[in-house]
Tab-separated table of C-alpha atoms in Angstrom:
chain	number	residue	atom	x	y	z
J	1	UNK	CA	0.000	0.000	0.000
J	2	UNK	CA	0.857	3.455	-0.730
J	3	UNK	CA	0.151	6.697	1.936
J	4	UNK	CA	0.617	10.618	1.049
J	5	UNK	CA	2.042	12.426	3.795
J	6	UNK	CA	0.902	15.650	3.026
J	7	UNK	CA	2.248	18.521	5.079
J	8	UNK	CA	0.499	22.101	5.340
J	9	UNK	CA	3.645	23.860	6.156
J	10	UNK	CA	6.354	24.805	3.434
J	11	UNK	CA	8.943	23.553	5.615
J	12	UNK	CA	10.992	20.842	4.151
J	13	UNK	CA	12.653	20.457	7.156
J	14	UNK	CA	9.447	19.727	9.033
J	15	UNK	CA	8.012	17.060	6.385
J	16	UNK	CA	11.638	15.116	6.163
J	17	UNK	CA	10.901	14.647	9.561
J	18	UNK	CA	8.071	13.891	9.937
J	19	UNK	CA	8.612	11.420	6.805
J	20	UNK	CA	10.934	9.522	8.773
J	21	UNK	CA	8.884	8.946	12.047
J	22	UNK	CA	6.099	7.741	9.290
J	23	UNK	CA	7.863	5.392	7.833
J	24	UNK	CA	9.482	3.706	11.077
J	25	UNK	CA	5.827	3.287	11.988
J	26	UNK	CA	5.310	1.868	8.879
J	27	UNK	CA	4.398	-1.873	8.057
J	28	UNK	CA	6.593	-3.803	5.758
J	29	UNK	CA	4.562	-3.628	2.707
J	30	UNK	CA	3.796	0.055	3.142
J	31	UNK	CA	5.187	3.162	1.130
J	32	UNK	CA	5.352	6.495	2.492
J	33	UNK	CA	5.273	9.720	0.156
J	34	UNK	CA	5.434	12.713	1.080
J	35	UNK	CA	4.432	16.294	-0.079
J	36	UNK	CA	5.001	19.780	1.615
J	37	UNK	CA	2.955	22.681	0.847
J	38	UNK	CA	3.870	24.960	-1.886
J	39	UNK	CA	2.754	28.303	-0.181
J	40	UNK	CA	1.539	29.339	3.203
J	41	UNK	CA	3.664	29.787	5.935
J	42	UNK	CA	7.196	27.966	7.057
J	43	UNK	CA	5.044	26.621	10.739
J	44	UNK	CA	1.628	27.256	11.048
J	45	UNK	CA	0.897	29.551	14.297
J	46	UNK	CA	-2.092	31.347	13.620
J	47	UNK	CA	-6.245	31.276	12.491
J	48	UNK	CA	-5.172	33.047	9.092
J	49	UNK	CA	-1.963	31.128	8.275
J	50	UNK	CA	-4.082	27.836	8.771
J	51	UNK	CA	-6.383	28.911	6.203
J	52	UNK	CA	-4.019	28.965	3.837
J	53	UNK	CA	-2.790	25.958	4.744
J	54	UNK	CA	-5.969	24.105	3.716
J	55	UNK	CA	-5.828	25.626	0.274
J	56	UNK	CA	-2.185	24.054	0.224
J	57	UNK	CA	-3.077	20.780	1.703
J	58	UNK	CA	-5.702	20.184	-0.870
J	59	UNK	CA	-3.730	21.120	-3.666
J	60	UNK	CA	-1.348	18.665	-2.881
J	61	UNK	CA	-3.854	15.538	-2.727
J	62	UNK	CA	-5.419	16.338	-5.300
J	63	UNK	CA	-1.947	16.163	-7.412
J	64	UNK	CA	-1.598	12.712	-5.796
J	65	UNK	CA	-4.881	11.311	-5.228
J	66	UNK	CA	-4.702	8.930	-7.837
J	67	UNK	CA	-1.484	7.273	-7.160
J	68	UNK	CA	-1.683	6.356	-3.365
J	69	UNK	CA	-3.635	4.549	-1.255
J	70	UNK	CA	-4.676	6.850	1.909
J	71	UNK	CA	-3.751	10.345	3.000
J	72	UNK	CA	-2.163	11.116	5.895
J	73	UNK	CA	-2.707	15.227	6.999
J	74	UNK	CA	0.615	16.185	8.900
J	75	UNK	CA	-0.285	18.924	10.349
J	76	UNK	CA	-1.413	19.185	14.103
J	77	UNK	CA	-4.536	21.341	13.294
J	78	UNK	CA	-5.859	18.548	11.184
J	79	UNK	CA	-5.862	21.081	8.627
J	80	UNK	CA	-8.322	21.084	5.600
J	81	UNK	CA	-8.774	17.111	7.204
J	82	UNK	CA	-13.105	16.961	6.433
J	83	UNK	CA	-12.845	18.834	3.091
J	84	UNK	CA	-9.989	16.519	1.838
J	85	UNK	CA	-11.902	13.288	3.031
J	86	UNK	CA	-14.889	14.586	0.727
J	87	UNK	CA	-12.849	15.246	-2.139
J	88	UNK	CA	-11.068	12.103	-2.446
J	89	UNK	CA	-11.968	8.219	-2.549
J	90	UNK	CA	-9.240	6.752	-0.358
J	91	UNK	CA	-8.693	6.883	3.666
J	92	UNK	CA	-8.143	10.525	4.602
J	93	UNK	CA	-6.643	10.934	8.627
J	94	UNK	CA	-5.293	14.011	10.562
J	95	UNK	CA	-2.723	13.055	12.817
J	96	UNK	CA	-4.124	14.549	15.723
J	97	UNK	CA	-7.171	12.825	15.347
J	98	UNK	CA	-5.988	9.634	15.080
J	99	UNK	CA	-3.301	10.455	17.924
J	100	UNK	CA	-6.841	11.407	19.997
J	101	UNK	CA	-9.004	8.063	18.671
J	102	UNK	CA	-5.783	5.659	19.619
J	103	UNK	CA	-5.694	7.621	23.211
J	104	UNK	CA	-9.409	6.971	23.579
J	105	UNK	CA	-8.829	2.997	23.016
J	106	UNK	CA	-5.489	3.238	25.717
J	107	UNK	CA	-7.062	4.448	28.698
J	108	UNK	CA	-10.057	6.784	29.892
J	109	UNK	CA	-9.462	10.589	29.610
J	110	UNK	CA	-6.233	11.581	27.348
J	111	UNK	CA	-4.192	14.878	27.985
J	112	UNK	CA	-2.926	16.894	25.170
J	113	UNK	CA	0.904	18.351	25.576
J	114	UNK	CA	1.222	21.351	23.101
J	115	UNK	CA	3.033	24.021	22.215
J	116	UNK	CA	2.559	27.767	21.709
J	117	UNK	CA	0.040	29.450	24.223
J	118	UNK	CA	-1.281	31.762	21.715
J	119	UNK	CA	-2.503	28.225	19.416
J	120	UNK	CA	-4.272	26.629	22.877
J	121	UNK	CA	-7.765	27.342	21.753
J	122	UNK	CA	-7.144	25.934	18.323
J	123	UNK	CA	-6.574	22.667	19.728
J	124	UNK	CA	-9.382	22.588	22.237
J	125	UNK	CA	-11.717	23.668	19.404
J	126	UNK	CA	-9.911	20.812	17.444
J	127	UNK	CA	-10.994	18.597	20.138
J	128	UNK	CA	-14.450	20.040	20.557
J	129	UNK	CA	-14.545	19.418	16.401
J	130	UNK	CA	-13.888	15.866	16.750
J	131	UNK	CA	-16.590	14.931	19.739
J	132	UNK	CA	-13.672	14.188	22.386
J	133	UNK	CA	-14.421	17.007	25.004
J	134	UNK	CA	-15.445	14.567	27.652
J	135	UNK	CA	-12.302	12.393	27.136
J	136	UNK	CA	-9.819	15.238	27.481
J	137	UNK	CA	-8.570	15.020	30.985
J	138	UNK	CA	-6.328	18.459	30.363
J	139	UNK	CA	-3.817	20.385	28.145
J	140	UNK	CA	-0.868	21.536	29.197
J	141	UNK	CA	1.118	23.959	26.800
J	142	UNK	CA	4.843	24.962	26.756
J	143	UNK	CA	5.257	28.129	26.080
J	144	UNK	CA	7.560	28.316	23.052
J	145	UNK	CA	6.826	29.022	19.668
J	146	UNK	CA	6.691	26.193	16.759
J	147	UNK	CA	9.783	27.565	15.612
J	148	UNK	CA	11.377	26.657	18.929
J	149	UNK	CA	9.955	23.381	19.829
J	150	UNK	CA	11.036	22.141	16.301
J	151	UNK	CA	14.120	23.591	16.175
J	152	UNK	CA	15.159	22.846	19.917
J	153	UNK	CA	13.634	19.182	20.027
J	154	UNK	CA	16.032	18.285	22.523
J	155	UNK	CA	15.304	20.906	24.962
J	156	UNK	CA	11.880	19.933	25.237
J	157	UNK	CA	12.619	16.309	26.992
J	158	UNK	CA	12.209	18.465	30.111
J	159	UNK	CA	9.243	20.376	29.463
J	160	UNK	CA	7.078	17.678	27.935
J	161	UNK	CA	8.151	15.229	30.863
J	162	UNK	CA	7.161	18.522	33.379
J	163	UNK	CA	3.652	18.871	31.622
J	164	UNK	CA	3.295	14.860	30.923
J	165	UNK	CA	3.558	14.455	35.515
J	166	UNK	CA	1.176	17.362	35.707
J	167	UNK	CA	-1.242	15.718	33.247
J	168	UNK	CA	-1.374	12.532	35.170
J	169	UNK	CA	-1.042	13.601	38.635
J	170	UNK	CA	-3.398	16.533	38.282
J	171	UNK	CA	-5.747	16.106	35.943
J	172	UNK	CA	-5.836	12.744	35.919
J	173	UNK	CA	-4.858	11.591	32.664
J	174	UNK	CA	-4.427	8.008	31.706
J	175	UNK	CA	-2.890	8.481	28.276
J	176	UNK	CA	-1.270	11.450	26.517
J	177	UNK	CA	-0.439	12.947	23.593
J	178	UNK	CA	2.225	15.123	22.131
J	179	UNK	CA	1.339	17.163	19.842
J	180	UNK	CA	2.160	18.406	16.542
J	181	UNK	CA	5.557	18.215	14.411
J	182	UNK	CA	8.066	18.903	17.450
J	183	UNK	CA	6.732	15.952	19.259
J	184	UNK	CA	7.041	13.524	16.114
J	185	UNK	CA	9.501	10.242	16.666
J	186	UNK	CA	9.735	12.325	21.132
J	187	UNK	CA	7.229	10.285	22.253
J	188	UNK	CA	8.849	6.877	21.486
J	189	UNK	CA	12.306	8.283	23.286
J	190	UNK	CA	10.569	9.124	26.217
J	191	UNK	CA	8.010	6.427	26.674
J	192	UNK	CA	10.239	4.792	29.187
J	193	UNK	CA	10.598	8.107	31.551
J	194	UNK	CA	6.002	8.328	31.564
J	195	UNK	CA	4.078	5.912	33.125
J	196	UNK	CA	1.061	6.098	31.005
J	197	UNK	CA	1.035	5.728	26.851
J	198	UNK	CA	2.817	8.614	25.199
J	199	UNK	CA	1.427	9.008	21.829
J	200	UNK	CA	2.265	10.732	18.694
J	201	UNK	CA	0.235	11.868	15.469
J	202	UNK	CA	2.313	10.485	12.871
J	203	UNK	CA	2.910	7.243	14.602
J	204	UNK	CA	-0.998	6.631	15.128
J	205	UNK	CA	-1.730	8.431	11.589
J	206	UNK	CA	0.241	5.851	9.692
J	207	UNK	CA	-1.086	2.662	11.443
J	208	UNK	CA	-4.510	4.033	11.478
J	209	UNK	CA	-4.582	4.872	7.471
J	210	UNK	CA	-3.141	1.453	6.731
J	211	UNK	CA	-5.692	-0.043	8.896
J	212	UNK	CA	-8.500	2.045	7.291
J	213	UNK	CA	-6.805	0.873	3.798
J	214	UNK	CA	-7.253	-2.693	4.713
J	215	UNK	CA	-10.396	-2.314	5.854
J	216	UNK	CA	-11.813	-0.995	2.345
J	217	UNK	CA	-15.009	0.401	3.317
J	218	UNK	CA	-16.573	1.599	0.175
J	219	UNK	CA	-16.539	5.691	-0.203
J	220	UNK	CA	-19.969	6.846	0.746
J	221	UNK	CA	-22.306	8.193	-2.687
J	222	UNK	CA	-24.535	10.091	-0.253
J	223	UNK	CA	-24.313	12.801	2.170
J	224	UNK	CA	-21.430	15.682	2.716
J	225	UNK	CA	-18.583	12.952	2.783
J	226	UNK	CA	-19.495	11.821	-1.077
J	227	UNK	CA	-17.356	13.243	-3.894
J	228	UNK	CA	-18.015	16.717	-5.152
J	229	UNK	CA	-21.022	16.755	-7.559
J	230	UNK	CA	-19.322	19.520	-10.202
J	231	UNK	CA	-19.348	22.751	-10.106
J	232	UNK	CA	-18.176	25.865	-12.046
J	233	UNK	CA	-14.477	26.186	-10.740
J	234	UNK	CA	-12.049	29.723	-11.505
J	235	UNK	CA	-8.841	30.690	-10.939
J	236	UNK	CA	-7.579	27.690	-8.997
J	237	UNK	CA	-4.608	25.024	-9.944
J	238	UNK	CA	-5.373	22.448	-12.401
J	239	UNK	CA	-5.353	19.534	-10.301
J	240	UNK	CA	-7.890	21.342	-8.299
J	241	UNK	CA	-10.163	22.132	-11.051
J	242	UNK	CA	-10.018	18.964	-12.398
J	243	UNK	CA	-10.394	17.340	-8.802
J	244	UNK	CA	-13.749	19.696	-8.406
J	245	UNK	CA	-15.322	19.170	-11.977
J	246	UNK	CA	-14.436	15.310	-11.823
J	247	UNK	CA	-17.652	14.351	-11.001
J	248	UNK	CA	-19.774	16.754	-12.126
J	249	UNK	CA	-23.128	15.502	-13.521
């Protein structure tokens, strides 16, 4: 089988990482590709930059759609993740969610270990998009920007073990995740120092899309999640245009 790691950001820095984490997690007889956006921003910190993002994100599936098995969004915010599992007929996951869904099958109430203050409401809106508000036990965010926490990975063992104890000992947490690009291929190194499941999206996003693959639930023909019907498309790529007037009727 064949998964797109598509990543939001134009960082290729960020996807070459996150490309390796994916395919560690990787089965034998899966291949990981990978595609970083081709504008936006370099790390995606804001409501407007993740806009842009989405517009980025689908332009990228929709150039690969075709040739891979499932998608895999690497980007913490899930970006563009509902719109891009409309669009195309294979397995579409965000790594957060999947990161959240493996949490919820670990243990009772999961705590989320992010980055950034000023992007803590995105994620609890993320989680409040995805129906998990009861099973969040607590976020805990460090208080450096993406910039940082990707660029000073190994400065944030102590941090992430800080908020990881406070998690568990005062919210009562029983699994957590770390989120986003910075805590790619962390969790695994510091499994043995937490005494609850660590998690990471890229990790669970891989063996979640290949499980979804093998599944093979059909694509639904009805309701929001079928392909686009057609419509009258203008100045966009041609991949996208072609992706939107595919099915028109």
């Amino acid at each position: 089988m064949r998964i797109l790691l598509v990543n939001g950001n134009t960082s290729d820095e960020v996807t070459e990482t996150l490309a390796g984490v994916a395919r560690d997690a990787a089965g034998p007889d899966t291949e990981i590709t990978w595609a970083t956006g081709a504008f936006g921003v370099r790390l995606i910190g804001h409501r407007a930059e993740a806009s842009l993002a989405e517009h980025a994100v689908l332009e990228r599936i929709a150039e690969h759609a075709d040739t891979v098995d499932g998608v895999l969004i690497g980007v913490s915010g899930d970006t563009a993740l509902r719109a891009a599992r409309a669009m195309v007929d294979v397995p579409v996951v965000g790594m957060t969610e999947a990161a959240m869904l493996m949490a919820c099958m670990l243990g009772g109430r999961f705590g989320l270990i992010t980055f950034s203050t000023p992007s803590t409401p995105l994620y609890r809106e993320l989680v409040e998009s995805h129906g998990l508000m009861a099973r969040l036990a607590g976020m805990r965010t460090i208080d450096v920007t993406f910039a940082q926490a990707f660029g000073e990975r190994d400065s944030m063992t102590a941090p992430i073990l800080e908020a990881a104890d406070a998690l568990i000992g005062e919210d009562g947490a029983e699994t957590l995740i770390v989120v986003g690009a910075a805590g790619a291929g962390l969790a695994a190194n510091l499994q043995p120092r937490v005494p609850v499941p660590l998690l990471d999206g890229i990790t669970c996003g891989v063996l979640l899309v290949e499980a979804l693959i093998r599944l093979g639930a059909p694509k639904p023909t009805r309701g929001s999640y079928a392909l686009p019907p057609g419509n009258l498309v203008k100045g966009l790529s041609a991949v996208l245009t072609d992706r939107l007037k595919a099915h028109d009727s």
